[in-house]
XYZ file of C-alpha atoms in Angstrom:
322
model
C 93.636 118.549 124.893
C 93.688 119.865 121.334
C 96.413 118.951 118.885
C 98.190 120.500 115.962
C 98.650 118.236 112.964
C 101.519 118.769 110.566
C 101.778 116.935 107.262
C 104.976 117.237 105.250
C 104.273 115.707 101.858
C 106.890 114.752 99.328
C 107.581 112.925 96.122
C 108.959 109.909 97.975
C 107.462 109.962 101.484
C 104.927 111.831 103.601
C 105.487 112.584 107.292
C 102.617 113.083 109.755
C 103.235 114.586 113.193
C 100.797 115.340 116.013
C 101.954 117.977 118.510
C 100.242 119.183 121.675
C 100.023 122.784 122.886
C 103.149 122.375 125.029
C 105.284 121.369 122.067
C 105.388 117.654 122.828
C 105.314 115.348 119.830
C 102.574 112.886 120.661
C 102.466 110.771 117.501
C 104.212 110.325 114.157
C 103.626 108.306 111.015
C 105.341 107.923 107.666
C 103.481 107.173 104.460
C 104.433 107.028 100.792
C 104.446 109.689 98.103
C 101.594 112.206 98.110
C 102.525 113.654 94.735
C 99.025 113.782 93.263
C 100.324 113.896 89.699
C 101.771 110.450 90.333
C 99.164 108.852 92.629
C 95.992 110.743 91.631
C 93.424 112.486 93.842
C 91.938 109.204 95.057
C 95.404 107.992 95.979
C 96.060 111.253 97.820
C 92.816 110.930 99.779
C 93.649 107.367 100.744
C 97.185 108.240 101.847
C 96.109 111.245 103.929
C 93.242 109.335 105.542
C 95.556 106.492 106.491
C 98.168 108.865 107.935
C 95.730 110.953 109.943
C 94.098 107.837 111.360
C 97.501 106.399 112.215
C 98.571 109.365 114.357
C 95.165 109.781 116.012
C 95.035 106.114 116.956
C 98.309 106.535 118.864
C 96.632 109.026 121.222
C 93.159 107.485 121.123
C 92.024 110.677 119.450
C 89.448 111.753 116.910
C 89.628 114.265 114.048
C 87.681 116.799 116.123
C 90.595 116.786 118.621
C 92.760 118.513 115.993
C 92.627 122.277 116.589
C 94.356 123.000 113.305
C 96.292 121.162 110.613
C 98.645 122.189 107.864
C 99.040 119.983 104.811
C 102.223 120.693 102.861
C 101.631 119.077 99.475
C 104.037 118.806 96.546
C 102.963 120.790 93.471
C 100.350 122.733 95.450
C 99.837 126.161 93.924
C 101.172 125.096 90.539
C 97.888 124.346 88.741
C 94.872 126.637 89.089
C 92.558 123.838 87.979
C 93.913 121.217 90.395
C 94.333 123.483 93.429
C 90.634 123.675 94.446
C 90.487 119.866 94.373
C 93.640 119.553 96.469
C 92.259 122.033 98.989
C 89.140 119.983 99.754
C 90.760 116.569 100.183
C 91.724 117.256 103.847
C 88.133 118.251 104.680
C 86.976 114.808 103.547
C 89.614 113.286 105.823
C 89.119 115.479 108.916
C 85.425 116.211 108.693
C 86.064 119.897 109.484
C 87.719 122.945 107.939
C 90.280 123.766 110.608
C 93.191 123.319 108.258
C 95.180 124.967 105.495
C 96.991 123.594 102.473
C 100.137 124.891 100.869
C 103.231 123.786 99.035
C 105.535 121.476 100.979
C 108.323 124.047 100.565
C 106.725 125.898 103.500
C 107.369 122.915 105.781
C 111.077 122.948 105.002
C 111.342 126.695 105.609
C 109.305 126.702 108.834
C 111.257 123.768 110.239
C 114.762 124.780 109.263
C 114.491 128.369 110.549
C 111.736 127.831 113.153
C 109.531 130.253 111.227
C 112.007 133.146 111.311
C 112.724 135.405 108.356
C 115.109 133.869 105.856
C 115.284 131.364 103.019
C 115.223 127.584 102.859
C 116.291 125.536 99.869
C 114.871 122.038 99.409
C 116.751 119.426 97.410
C 114.885 116.161 97.690
C 113.176 114.215 94.930
C 112.612 117.667 93.402
C 114.061 121.067 94.274
C 112.429 124.311 95.354
C 113.189 127.315 97.531
C 111.004 129.469 99.745
C 111.594 132.446 101.984
C 109.963 135.200 103.991
C 111.326 138.628 104.869
C 109.670 141.741 106.206
C 106.181 140.502 105.430
C 107.078 139.367 101.917
C 107.167 135.757 100.761
C 108.668 134.275 97.616
C 109.523 130.962 96.002
C 111.947 129.870 93.303
C 112.507 126.695 91.310
C 110.157 123.755 91.675
C 108.875 123.779 88.097
C 108.890 119.985 87.862
C 111.267 117.285 86.755
C 110.528 117.526 83.020
C 112.208 120.927 82.563
C 113.387 122.088 86.008
C 114.060 120.773 89.545
C 117.739 121.585 89.072
C 119.989 120.270 91.825
C 117.424 117.724 92.992
C 117.934 113.986 93.378
C 115.977 113.464 90.156
C 118.150 115.993 88.292
C 121.348 114.447 89.668
C 120.176 110.964 88.660
C 119.273 112.094 85.121
C 122.671 113.789 84.828
C 124.310 110.557 86.002
C 122.363 108.465 83.503
C 123.379 110.864 80.759
C 127.023 110.516 81.811
C 126.687 106.718 81.817
C 125.346 106.726 78.250
C 128.186 108.971 77.097
C 130.773 106.737 78.765
C 129.202 103.654 77.178
C 129.384 105.294 73.734
C 132.924 106.527 74.191
C 131.893 110.184 74.151
C 133.325 110.392 77.675
C 136.198 108.439 79.177
C 134.893 105.669 81.426
C 135.235 106.431 85.116
C 134.020 104.859 88.370
C 130.467 105.967 87.537
C 130.261 103.548 84.614
C 131.389 100.526 86.629
C 129.235 101.443 89.613
C 126.058 101.673 87.530
C 126.881 98.364 85.815
C 127.379 96.645 89.174
C 124.492 98.295 91.044
C 121.984 97.337 88.341
C 123.636 93.971 87.592
C 123.679 94.835 83.898
C 124.896 92.195 81.437
C 125.445 94.891 78.812
C 125.374 98.653 79.179
C 122.314 98.944 76.911
C 120.354 96.905 79.473
C 120.042 100.127 81.459
C 117.320 101.125 78.951
C 115.325 98.093 80.051
C 115.755 99.056 83.696
C 114.626 102.629 83.137
C 111.975 102.196 80.437
C 111.280 98.566 79.655
C 109.352 97.099 82.564
C 107.161 99.966 83.727
C 106.756 103.697 83.280
C 109.749 105.293 85.031
C 108.410 106.992 88.165
C 109.829 110.218 89.541
C 110.942 108.674 92.824
C 112.440 105.577 91.161
C 114.661 107.770 88.989
C 115.541 110.030 91.929
C 116.692 107.015 93.946
C 119.414 106.414 91.346
C 121.141 109.618 92.502
C 122.806 107.599 95.264
C 124.993 105.907 92.650
C 126.081 109.286 91.334
C 127.070 110.356 94.866
C 128.939 107.081 95.394
C 130.735 107.651 92.097
C 131.730 111.149 93.183
C 133.043 109.807 96.481
C 135.077 107.307 94.450
C 136.676 110.237 92.621
C 134.735 110.181 89.359
C 135.407 113.578 87.793
C 132.132 113.665 85.877
C 130.116 112.843 89.009
C 131.987 115.510 90.967
C 131.156 118.016 88.229
C 127.471 117.021 88.476
C 127.490 117.874 92.186
C 129.319 121.138 91.508
C 126.621 122.024 88.979
C 123.929 121.020 91.479
C 125.489 123.378 94.036
C 125.419 126.207 91.509
C 121.790 125.589 90.529
C 120.610 125.515 94.147
C 122.564 128.700 94.919
C 121.007 130.395 91.887
C 117.509 129.530 93.132
C 118.348 130.994 96.541
C 119.728 134.206 95.071
C 116.660 134.700 92.895
C 114.502 134.448 96.026
C 116.747 136.920 97.859
C 116.093 139.476 95.117
C 112.322 138.910 95.277
C 112.366 139.444 99.054
C 114.002 142.867 98.691
C 117.016 142.168 100.874
C 119.434 145.086 100.844
C 122.823 144.231 99.288
C 124.555 144.516 102.678
C 121.791 142.793 104.696
C 122.536 139.336 106.180
C 120.297 136.532 104.891
C 119.537 133.578 107.151
C 119.668 130.499 104.937
C 119.061 126.842 105.656
C 118.367 123.660 103.744
C 116.382 120.431 103.759
C 115.871 117.342 101.623
C 117.714 114.110 101.004
C 120.383 115.520 98.669
C 121.872 117.429 101.611
C 122.479 114.119 103.385
C 125.453 113.851 101.012
C 127.147 116.375 103.324
C 130.267 118.101 102.024
C 129.726 116.652 98.559
C 126.857 119.122 98.014
C 127.437 121.684 100.774
C 130.931 122.677 99.647
C 129.972 123.583 96.065
C 126.753 125.139 97.362
C 128.709 127.439 99.706
C 131.228 128.264 96.981
C 128.572 129.362 94.512
C 126.556 131.197 97.182
C 129.607 133.337 97.962
C 129.946 134.171 94.282
C 126.415 135.583 94.363
C 126.702 137.336 97.739
C 128.868 137.178 100.856
C 125.862 138.039 103.040
C 124.422 134.520 103.259
C 124.426 133.034 106.757
C 124.183 129.317 105.993
C 122.837 127.418 109.003
C 122.125 123.810 109.800
C 118.352 123.244 109.931
C 116.825 123.475 113.404
C 113.873 121.131 112.926
C 112.697 118.579 110.419
C 110.143 119.718 107.801
C 107.503 117.590 109.539
C 107.966 119.678 112.689
C 107.911 122.741 110.460
C 104.450 121.787 109.231
C 103.210 121.723 112.839
C 104.877 125.089 113.514
C 103.103 126.527 110.510
C 99.798 125.049 111.663
C 100.244 126.910 114.974
C 100.925 130.135 113.094
C 97.856 129.724 110.877
C 95.749 129.050 113.967
C 96.949 132.377 115.362
C 98.739 130.736 118.277
C 102.414 130.580 117.264
C 104.633 128.675 119.646
C 106.535 130.668 122.266
C 110.322 130.425 122.581
C 109.885 128.004 125.506
C 107.674 125.703 123.452
C 110.059 125.908 120.478
C 112.833 124.733 122.781
C 110.747 121.648 123.590
C 110.380 120.531 119.992
C 112.859 117.920 118.738
C 115.841 119.264 116.847
C 117.903 117.759 114.080
């Protein structure tokens, strides 16, 4: 029996899933970040090789048993020099060319809407949106954490750190956010946060993004500045979505299927309420839906499409849902 391999890469973790032709998930594996800018091409090769071997070993399989694979990789398509190198790493892992590479945004879209026309917005370590409609495809956001990734965990964390520094200086009134950061990092003085962020090692993208949880906890504790950060995040994500809607040539009165993925949305109403509010200010035609499948399943769905054998409705019903 041949398998479809889906790989949903990310800035924090990488999910591998092996699916058979009947839509049964036969093996899964989770690895670390596959953000090549952070781990390098050698690190990417090592991570992918380990993940592919891990899922194949669970079914006593070999790379030749994979009919097709899709590798969703962060930052793919964003550097014309790096892209050819990214595209050949899977061949070294699989030993064949029955695969395709693309940006991991495709995994989120394919999973959340089961490959149907519409838009998906990702807010994880970074943020990016992707959609398809009437044969068109378009993306928005995802320009990287240095000057973009608005609404992402990294962006929220940076906004929280900025608020902490302002509270420490007296430029903002101290709220729950200040005390929560002091306690969470066990800081003896507020300036010690510089040592945590910069002093011991180069601050990694995922390490900074992980600090967003303290901003969400501060917002839940009623911190007005933290709540404003999440309201701004909702606006930024809605703006990305609306830019994609325009690129996809939706008519003004045409409904737009919209879903979401990524860790920021695990905050629930804290992000979804401002997101809905700002979406409605752009257009009342958005049909916001809970995602159907995880991005890892989406990568397998996209592999089936690229193979030319998209899953039937019966097979889609077999796949695990969120």
